[in-house]
Short mmCIF file of C-alpha atoms and ligand atoms in Angstrom, two decimals:
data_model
loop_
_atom_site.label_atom_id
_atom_site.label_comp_id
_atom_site.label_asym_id
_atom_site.label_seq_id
_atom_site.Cartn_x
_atom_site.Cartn_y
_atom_site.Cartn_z
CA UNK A 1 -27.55 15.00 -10.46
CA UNK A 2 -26.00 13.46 -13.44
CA UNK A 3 -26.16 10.20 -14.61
CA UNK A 4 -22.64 9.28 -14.16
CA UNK A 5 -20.37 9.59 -10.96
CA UNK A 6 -16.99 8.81 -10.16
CA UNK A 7 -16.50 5.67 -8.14
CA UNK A 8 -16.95 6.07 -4.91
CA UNK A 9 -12.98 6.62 -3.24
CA UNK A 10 -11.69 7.55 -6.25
CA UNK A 11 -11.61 11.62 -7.73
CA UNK A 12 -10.90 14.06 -10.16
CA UNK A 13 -8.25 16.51 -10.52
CA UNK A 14 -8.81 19.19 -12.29
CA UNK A 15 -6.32 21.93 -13.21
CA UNK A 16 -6.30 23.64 -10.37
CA UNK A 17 -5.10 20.79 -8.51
CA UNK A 18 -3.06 19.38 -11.44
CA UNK A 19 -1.04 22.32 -10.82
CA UNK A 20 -0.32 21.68 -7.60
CA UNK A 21 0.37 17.82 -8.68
CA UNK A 22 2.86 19.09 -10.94
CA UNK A 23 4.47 21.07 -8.52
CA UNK A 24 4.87 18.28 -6.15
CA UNK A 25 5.89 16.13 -8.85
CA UNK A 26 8.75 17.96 -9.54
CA UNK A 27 10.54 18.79 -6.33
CA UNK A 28 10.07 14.58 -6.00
CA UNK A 29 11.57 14.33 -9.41
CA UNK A 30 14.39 17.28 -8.83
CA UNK A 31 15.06 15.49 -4.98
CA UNK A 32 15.39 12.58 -6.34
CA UNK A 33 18.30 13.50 -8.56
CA UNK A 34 19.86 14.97 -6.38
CA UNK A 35 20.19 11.85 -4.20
CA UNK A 36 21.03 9.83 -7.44
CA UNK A 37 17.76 7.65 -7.72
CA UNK A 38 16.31 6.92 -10.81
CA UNK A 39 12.83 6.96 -12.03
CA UNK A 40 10.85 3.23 -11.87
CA UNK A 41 7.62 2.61 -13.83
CA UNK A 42 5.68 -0.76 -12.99
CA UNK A 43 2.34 -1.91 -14.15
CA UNK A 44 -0.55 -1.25 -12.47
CA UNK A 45 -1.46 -4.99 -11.94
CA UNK A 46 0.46 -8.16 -10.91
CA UNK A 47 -0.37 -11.31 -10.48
CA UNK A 48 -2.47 -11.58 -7.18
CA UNK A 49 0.22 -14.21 -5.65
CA UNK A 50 2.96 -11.55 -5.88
CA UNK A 51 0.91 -9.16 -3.39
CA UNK A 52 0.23 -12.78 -0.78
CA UNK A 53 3.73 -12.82 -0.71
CA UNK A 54 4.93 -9.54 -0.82
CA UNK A 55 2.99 -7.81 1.61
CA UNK A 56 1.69 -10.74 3.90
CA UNK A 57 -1.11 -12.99 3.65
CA UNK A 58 -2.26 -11.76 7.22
CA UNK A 59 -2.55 -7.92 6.60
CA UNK A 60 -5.38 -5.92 6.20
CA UNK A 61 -4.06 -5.19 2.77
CA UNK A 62 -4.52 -9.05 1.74
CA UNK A 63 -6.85 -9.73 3.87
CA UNK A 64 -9.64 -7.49 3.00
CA UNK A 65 -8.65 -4.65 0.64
CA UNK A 66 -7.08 -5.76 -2.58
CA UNK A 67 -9.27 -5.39 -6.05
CA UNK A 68 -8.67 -8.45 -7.50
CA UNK A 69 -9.99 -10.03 -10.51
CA UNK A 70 -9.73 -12.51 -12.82
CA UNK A 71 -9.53 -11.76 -16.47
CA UNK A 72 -9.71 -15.53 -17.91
CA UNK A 73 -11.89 -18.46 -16.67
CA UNK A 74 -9.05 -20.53 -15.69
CA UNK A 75 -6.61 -17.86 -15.49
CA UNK A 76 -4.31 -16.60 -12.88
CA UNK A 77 -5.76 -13.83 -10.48
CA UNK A 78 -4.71 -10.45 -10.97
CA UNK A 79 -4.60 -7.48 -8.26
CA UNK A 80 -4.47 -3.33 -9.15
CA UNK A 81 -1.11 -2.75 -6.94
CA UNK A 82 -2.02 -1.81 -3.52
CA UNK A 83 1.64 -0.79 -2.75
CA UNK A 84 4.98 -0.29 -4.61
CA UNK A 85 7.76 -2.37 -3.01
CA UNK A 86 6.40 -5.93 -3.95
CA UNK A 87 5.89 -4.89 -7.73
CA UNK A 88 9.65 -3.07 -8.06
CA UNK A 89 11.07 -6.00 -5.96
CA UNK A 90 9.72 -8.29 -8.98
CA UNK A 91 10.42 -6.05 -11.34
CA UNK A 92 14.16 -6.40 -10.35
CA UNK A 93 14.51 -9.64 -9.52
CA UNK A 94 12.79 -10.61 -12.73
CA UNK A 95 15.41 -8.83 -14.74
CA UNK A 96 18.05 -9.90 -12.50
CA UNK A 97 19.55 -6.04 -12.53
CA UNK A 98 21.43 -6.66 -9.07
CA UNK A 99 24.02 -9.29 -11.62
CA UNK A 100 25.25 -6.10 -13.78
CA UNK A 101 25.39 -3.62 -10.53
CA UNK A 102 25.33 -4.38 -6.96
CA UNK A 103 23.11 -1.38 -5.92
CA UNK A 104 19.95 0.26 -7.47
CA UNK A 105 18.43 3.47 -6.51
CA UNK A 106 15.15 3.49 -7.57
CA UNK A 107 11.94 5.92 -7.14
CA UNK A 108 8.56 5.95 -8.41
CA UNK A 109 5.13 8.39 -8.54
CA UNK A 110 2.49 5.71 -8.59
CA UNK A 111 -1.20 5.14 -8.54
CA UNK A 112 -2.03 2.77 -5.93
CA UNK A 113 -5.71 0.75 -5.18
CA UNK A 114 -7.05 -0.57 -1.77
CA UNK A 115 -10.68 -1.32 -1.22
CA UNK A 116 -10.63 0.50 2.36
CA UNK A 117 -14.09 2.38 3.76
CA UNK A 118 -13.56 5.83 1.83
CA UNK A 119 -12.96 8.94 4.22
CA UNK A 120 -11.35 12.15 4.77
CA UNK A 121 -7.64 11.13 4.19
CA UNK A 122 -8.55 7.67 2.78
CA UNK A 123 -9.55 6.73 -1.08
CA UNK A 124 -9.81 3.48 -3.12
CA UNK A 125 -7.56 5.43 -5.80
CA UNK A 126 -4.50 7.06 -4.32
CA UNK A 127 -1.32 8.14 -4.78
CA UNK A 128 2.33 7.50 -3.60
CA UNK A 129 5.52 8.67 -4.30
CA UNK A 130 8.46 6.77 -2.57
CA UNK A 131 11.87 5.64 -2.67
CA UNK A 132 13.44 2.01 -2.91
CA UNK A 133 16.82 1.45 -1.76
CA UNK A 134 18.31 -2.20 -3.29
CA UNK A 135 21.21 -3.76 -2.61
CA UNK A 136 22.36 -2.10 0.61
CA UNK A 137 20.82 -1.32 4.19
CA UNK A 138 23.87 -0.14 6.13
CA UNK A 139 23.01 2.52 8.46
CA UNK A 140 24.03 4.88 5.41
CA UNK A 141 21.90 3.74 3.09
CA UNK A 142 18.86 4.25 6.13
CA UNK A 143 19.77 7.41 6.24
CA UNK A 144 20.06 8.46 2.70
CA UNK A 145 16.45 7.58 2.32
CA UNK A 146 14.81 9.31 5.12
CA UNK A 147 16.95 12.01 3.99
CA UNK A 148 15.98 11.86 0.77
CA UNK A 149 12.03 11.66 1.85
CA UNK A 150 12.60 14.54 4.83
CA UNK A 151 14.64 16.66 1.73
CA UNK A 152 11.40 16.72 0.09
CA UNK A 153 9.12 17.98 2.73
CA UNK A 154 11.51 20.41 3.26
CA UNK A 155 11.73 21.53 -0.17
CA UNK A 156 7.81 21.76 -0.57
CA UNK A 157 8.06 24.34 2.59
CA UNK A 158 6.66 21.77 5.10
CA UNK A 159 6.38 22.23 8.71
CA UNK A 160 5.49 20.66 11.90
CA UNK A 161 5.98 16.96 10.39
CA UNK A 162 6.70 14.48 12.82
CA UNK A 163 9.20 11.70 11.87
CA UNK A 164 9.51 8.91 14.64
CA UNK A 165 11.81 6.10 14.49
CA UNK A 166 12.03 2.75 16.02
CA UNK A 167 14.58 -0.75 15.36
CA UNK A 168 12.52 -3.62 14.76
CA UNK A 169 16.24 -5.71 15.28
CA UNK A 170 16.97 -8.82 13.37
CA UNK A 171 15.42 -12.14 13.42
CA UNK A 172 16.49 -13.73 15.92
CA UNK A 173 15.92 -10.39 18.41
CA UNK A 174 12.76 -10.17 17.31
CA UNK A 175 11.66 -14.09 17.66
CA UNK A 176 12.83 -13.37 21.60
CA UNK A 177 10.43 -10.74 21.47
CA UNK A 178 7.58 -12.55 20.26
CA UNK A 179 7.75 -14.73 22.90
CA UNK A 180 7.93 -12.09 25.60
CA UNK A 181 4.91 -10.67 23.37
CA UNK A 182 3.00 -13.97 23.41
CA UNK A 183 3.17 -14.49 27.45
CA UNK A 184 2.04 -10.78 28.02
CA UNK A 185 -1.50 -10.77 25.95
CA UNK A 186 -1.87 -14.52 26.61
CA UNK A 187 -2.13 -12.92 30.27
CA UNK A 188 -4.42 -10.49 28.62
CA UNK A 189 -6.17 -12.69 27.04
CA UNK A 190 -10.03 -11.96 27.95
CA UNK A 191 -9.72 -8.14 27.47
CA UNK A 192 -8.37 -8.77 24.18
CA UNK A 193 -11.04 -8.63 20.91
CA UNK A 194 -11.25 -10.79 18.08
CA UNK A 195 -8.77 -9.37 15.79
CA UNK A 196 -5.97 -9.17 18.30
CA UNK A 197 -7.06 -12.69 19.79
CA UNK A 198 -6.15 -13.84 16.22
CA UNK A 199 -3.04 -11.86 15.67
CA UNK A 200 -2.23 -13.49 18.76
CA UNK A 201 -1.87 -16.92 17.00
CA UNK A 202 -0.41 -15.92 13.81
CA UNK A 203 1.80 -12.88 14.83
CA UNK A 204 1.63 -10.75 17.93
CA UNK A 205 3.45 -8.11 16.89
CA UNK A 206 0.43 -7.00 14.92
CA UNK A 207 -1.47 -6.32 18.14
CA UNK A 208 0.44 -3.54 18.37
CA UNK A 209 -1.00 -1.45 15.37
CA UNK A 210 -4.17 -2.09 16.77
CA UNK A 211 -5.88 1.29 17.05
CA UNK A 212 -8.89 -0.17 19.03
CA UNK A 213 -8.58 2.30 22.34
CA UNK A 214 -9.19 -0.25 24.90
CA UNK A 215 -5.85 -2.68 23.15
CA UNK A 216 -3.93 0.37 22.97
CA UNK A 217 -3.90 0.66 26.89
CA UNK A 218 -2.86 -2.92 27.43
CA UNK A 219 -0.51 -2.27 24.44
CA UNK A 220 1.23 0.78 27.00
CA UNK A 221 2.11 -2.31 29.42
CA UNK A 222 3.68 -4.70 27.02
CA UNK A 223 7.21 -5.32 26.98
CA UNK A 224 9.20 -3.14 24.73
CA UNK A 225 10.88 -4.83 21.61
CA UNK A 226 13.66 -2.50 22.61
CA UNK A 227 14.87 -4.30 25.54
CA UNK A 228 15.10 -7.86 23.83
CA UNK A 229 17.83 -6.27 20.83
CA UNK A 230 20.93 -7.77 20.87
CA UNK A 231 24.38 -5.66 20.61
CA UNK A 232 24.00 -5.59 16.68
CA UNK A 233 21.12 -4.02 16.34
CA UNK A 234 21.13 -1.09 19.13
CA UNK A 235 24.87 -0.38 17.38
CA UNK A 236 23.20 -0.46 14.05
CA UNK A 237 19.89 2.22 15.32
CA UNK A 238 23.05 4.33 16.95
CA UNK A 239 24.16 4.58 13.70
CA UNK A 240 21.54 5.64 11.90
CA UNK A 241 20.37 8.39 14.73
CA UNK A 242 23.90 9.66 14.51
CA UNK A 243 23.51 9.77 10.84
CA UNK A 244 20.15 12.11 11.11
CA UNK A 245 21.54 14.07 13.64
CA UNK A 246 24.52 14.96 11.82
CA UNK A 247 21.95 16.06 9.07
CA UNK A 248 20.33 17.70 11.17
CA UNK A 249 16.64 15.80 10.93
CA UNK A 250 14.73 16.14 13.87
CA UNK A 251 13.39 12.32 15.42
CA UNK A 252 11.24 10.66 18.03
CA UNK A 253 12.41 7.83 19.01
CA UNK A 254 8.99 5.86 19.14
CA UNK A 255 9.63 2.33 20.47
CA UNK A 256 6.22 1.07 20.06
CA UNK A 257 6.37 1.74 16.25
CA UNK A 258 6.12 -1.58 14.48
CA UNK A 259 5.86 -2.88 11.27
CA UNK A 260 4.23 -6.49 12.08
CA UNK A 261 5.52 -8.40 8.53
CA UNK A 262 8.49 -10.66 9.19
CA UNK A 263 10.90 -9.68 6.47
CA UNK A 264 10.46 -6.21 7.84
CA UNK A 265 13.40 -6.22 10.42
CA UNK A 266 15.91 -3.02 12.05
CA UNK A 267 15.38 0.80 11.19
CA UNK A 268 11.36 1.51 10.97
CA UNK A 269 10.15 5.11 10.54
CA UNK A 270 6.60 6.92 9.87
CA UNK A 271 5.87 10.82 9.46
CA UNK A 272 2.68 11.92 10.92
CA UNK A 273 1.07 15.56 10.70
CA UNK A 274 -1.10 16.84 13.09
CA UNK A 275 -2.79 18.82 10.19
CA UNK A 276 -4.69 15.62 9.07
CA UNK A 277 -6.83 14.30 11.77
CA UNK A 278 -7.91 11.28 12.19
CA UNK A 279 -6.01 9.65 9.46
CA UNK A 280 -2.62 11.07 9.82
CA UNK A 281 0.25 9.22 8.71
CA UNK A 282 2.17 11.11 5.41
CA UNK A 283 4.13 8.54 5.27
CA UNK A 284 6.63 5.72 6.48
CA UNK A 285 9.42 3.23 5.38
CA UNK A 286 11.95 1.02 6.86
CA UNK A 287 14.02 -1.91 5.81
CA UNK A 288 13.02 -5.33 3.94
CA UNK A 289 15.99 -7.06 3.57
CA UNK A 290 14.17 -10.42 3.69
CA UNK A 291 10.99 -9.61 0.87
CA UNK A 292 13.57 -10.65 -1.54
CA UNK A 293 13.83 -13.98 -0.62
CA UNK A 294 10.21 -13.97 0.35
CA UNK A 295 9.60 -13.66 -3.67
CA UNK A 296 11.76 -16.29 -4.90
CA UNK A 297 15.03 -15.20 -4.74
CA UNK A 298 18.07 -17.57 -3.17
CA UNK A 299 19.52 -14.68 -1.09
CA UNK A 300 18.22 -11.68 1.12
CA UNK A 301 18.88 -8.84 -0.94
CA UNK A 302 19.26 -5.85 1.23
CA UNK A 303 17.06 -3.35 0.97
CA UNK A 304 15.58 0.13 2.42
CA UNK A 305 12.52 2.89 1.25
CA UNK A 306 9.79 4.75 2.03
CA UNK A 307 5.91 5.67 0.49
CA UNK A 308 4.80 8.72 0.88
CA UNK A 309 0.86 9.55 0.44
CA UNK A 310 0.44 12.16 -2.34
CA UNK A 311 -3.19 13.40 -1.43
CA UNK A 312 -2.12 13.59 2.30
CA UNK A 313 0.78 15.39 1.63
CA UNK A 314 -1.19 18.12 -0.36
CA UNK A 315 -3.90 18.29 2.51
CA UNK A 316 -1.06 18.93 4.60
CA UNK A 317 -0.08 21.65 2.28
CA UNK A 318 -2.84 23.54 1.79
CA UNK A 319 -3.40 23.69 5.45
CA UNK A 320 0.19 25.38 5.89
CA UNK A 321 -1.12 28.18 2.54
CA UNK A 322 2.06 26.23 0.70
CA UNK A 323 -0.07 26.44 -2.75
CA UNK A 324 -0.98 30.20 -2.35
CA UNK A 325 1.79 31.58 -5.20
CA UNK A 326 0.58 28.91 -7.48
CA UNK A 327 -1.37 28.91 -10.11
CA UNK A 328 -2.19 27.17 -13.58
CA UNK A 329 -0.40 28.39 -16.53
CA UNK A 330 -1.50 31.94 -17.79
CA UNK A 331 -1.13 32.58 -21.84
CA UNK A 332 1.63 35.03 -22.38
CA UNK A 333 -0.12 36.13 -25.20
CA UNK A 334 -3.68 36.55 -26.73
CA UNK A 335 -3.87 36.36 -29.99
CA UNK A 336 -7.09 38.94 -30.67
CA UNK A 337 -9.24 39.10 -34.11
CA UNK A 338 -10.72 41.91 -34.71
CA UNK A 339 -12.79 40.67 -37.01
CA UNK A 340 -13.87 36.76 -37.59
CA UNK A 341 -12.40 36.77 -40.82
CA UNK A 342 -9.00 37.40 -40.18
CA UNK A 343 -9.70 34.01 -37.74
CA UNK A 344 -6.66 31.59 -40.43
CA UNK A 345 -4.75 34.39 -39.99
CA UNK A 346 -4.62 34.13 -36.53
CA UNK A 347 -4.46 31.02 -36.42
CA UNK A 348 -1.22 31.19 -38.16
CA UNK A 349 0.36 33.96 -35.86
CA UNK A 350 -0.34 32.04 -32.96
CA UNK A 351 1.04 28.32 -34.29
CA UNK A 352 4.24 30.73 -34.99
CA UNK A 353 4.66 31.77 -31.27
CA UNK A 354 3.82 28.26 -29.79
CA UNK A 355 6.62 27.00 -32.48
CA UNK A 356 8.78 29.82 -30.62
CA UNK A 357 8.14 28.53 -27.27
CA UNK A 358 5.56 30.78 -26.48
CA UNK A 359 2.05 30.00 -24.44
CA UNK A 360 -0.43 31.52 -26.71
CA UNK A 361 -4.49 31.26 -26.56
CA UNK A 362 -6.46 32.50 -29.85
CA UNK A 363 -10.26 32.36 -29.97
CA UNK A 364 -11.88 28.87 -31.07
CA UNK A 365 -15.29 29.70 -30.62
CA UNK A 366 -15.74 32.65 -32.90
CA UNK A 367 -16.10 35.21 -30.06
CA UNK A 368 -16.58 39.24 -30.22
CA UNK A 369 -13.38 41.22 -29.87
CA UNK A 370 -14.77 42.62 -26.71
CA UNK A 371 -15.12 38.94 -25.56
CA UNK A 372 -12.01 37.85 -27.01
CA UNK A 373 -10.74 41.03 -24.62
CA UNK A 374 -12.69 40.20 -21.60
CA UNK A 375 -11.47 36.29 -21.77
CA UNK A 376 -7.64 37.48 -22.55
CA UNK A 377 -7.78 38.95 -19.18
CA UNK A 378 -9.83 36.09 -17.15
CA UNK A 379 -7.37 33.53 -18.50
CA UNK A 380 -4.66 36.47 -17.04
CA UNK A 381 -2.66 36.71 -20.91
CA UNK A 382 0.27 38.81 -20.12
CA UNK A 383 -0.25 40.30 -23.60
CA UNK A 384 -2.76 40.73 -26.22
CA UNK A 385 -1.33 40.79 -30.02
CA UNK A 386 -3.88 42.28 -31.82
CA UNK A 387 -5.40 41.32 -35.80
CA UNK A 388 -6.72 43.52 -38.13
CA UNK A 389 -6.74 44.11 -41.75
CA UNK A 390 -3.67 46.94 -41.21
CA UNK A 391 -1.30 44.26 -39.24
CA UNK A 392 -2.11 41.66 -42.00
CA UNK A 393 -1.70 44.29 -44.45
CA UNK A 394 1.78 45.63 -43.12
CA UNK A 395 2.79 42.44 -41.27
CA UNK A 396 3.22 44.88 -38.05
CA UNK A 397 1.13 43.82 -35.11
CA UNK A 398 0.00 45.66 -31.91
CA UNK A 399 0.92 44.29 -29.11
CA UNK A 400 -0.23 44.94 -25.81
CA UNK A 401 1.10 44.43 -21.96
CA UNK A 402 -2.65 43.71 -20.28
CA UNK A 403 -0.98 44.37 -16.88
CA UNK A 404 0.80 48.25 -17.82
CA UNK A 405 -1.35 48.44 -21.04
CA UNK A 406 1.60 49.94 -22.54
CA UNK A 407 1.56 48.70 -26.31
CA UNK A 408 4.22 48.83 -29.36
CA UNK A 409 3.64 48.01 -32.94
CA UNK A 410 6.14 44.99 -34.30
CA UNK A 411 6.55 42.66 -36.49
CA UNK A 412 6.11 39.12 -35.44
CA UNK A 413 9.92 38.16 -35.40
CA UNK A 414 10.32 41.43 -33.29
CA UNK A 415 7.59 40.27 -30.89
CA UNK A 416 8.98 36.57 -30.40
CA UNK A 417 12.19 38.16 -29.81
CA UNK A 418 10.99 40.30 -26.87
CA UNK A 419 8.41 37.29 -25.93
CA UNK A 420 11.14 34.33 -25.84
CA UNK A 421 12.98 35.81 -22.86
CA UNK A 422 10.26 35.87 -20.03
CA UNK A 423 8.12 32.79 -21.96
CA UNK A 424 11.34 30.68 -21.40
CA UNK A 425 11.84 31.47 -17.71
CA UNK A 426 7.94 30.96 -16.95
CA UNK A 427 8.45 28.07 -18.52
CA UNK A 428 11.35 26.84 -16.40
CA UNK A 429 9.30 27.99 -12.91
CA UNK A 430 6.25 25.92 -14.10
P1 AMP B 1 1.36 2.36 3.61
O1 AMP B 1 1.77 1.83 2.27
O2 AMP B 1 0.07 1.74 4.11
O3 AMP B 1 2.47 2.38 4.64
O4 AMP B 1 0.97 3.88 3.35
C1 AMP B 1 1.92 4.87 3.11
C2 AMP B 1 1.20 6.18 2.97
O5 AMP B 1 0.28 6.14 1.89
C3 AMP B 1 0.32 6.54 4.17
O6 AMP B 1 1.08 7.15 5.16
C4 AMP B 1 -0.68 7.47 3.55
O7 AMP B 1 -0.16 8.77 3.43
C5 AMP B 1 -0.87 6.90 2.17
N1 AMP B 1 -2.07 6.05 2.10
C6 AMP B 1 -2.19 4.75 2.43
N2 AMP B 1 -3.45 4.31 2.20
C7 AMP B 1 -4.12 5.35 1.69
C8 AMP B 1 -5.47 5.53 1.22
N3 AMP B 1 -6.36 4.54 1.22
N4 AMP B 1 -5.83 6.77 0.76
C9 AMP B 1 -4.94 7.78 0.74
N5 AMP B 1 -3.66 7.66 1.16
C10 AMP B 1 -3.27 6.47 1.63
#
């Protein structure tokens, strides 16, 4: 085995996979324009009090799975990002962009870090892409997000996934319910384990995402946040149902879906596949009109998006053969020495075509001309241009269609005119 391995939960991708990356990568990138969102870049580390806040200083997340460190004796701790929302929340807020436009539709492909026990499904190192709606959370804005997160499932050819959809209600709704919520597993209260015991103090909503079997049945016999909404928010869930079915997304309405933070509050949603096992949530989203305040700032600033997990999503894909057309890019055209001496020469022709817009491989490692043959056709080069001391001579090359083997001799402007055509529209598919 070799000296060095990767670190346990975290991989490579090599180009194979890259492809498929790619792919992915652009339908989120082409989606996302179409829905008018713009692309969002944050560092991979923030300040560790920025996650306490931002996520919840009772979560698993904050709890146990941050990587935090400290890069100065007395310095401030710093935290890889396990999540996206707290970092482009600061990111806003810090350059106060909601004073020069009221709304910002933002989206990001992101690396994300969480010291969880690595399995099938779940890394250290993975992968997001998601959506962050700022400055409104009207039932329309709900919708345009799911939308825009179901619009790219849809685009990638995905089947079977299985959006459900619950109201979490405003504050005051939900403080009733935490109360009805406290009295029913305080009845409960020797059946339940530790963890739930102490969710039970600090918020019992959280006992709900407990996925320990025996809580999950006295979880079936709580009372349902559902029936403690007030007018408001069942008007403001109608809304956004009516909105999806217009659009024709299909929904379960799941009432037991929670997301336990506080400034978490109305339209929640996750997308599950049944492809994935044991660990099968794609993705999920709902709206956090109150983070902004939680970080700082003097008003809620409404606000609505989603995370989707990249390596899930492409386990989900290869399951449903999505990835079967796709491959890495193939050279249009090997350049072919017939001779090692003609090797600047070639190196010459084939800087040309690249400058042209054309994929070209030429040998590096001074190979045969058999071998230069054989690898032309593993790398699958639509063409070979061949080099010999007549093209350099006559400045008339031979070119070759590997697929037809039909060949015509040209000169190189000749070639890159019949080349450009089909190089520029691979180009565009890749
Ligand atoms: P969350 O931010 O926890 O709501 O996660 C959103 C999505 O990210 C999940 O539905 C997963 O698809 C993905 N995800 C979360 N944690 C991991 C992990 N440790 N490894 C791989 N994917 C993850």
């Amino acid at each position: 085995m070799p000296q060095y391995q990767a670190v346990k939960g975290a991989r490579d991708i090599f180009p194979e996979e890259a492809a498929q990356w790619k792919y992915v990568e652009g339908v989120v990138h082409s989606v996302a324009s179409l829905y008018g969102f713009s692309e969002i870049r944050t560092p991979v580390f923030e300040y560790t009090e920025l996650f306490q806040r931002g996520i919840g200083a009772t979560t698993d997340i904050v709890g146990k799975e941050m990587f935090s460190f400290q890069p100065d004796p007395n310095g401030r701790s710093i935290t890889l990002r396990p999540e996206m929302t707290a970092g482009v929340m600061r990111a806003v807020l810090q350059k106060n962009l909601l004073a020069s436009a009221p709304l910002h539709k933002l989206y990001y492909i992101s690396e994300l870090f969480r010291k969880e026990r690595p399995q099938a499904g779940r890394q250290r190192q993975f992968s997001q892409f998601g959506a962050e709606l700022l400055g409104a959370s009207s039932p329309a804005a709900v919708a345009e997000v799911i939308s825009l997160m179901m619009h790219v499932f849809e685009s990638l050819g995905l089947h079977g996934l299985r959006l459900r959809i619950n109201t979490l209600g405003g504050t005051e709704d939900r403080m009733r319910y935490r109360e009805a919520l406290r009295g029913y597993f305080s009845n409960h209260h020797t059946s339940l384990d530790e963890a739930s015991k102490e969710r039970l103090e600090k918020n019992p909503l959280r006992i709900l995402d407990s996925k320990n079997p025996g809580i999950q049945e006295i979880v079936s016999g709580a009372p349902r946040l559902f029936d403690y909404l007030g007018v408001e928010a069942v008007g403001d869930f109608e809304k956004v149902l009516f909105y999806l079915g217009e659009r024709g997304i299909a929904f379960e309405i799941d009432y037991r879906l929670v997301r336990g933070l506080d400034y978490y509050s109305y339209t929640a949603f996750e997308v599950t596949s049944s492809e994935l096992g044991a660990q099968d949530a794609v993705g999920g989203g709902g709206r956090y009109d109150g983070l902004s305040r939680e970080l700082g700032s003097s008003s809620d600033i409404p606000a609505v998006g989603f995370a989707v997990g990249i390596e899930r999503l492409l386990m989900t894909m290869e399951k449903q053969g999505l990835f079967a057309a796709l491959t890495p890019d193939a050279p249009l055209v090997y350049v072919i020495l017939q001779q090692q001496e003609y090797s600047d020469h070639a190196m010459r022709v084939a800087y040309r075509l690249r400058k042209a817009g054309i994929r070209t491989e030429v040998d590096l490692v001074s190979r045969s001309m058999k071998s230069q043959m054989r690898e032309a056709n593993r790398v699958r080069s639509s063409y070979a241009l061949f080099i010999g001391e007549n093209e350099i001579g006559t400045g008339q090359y031979t070119l070759k269609n590997l697929v037809t083997s039909d060949q015509t001799t040209l000169s190189l402007d000749a070639i890159i005119e019949i080349l450009h055509e089909p190089a520029m529209k691979e180009y565009v598919k890749s």
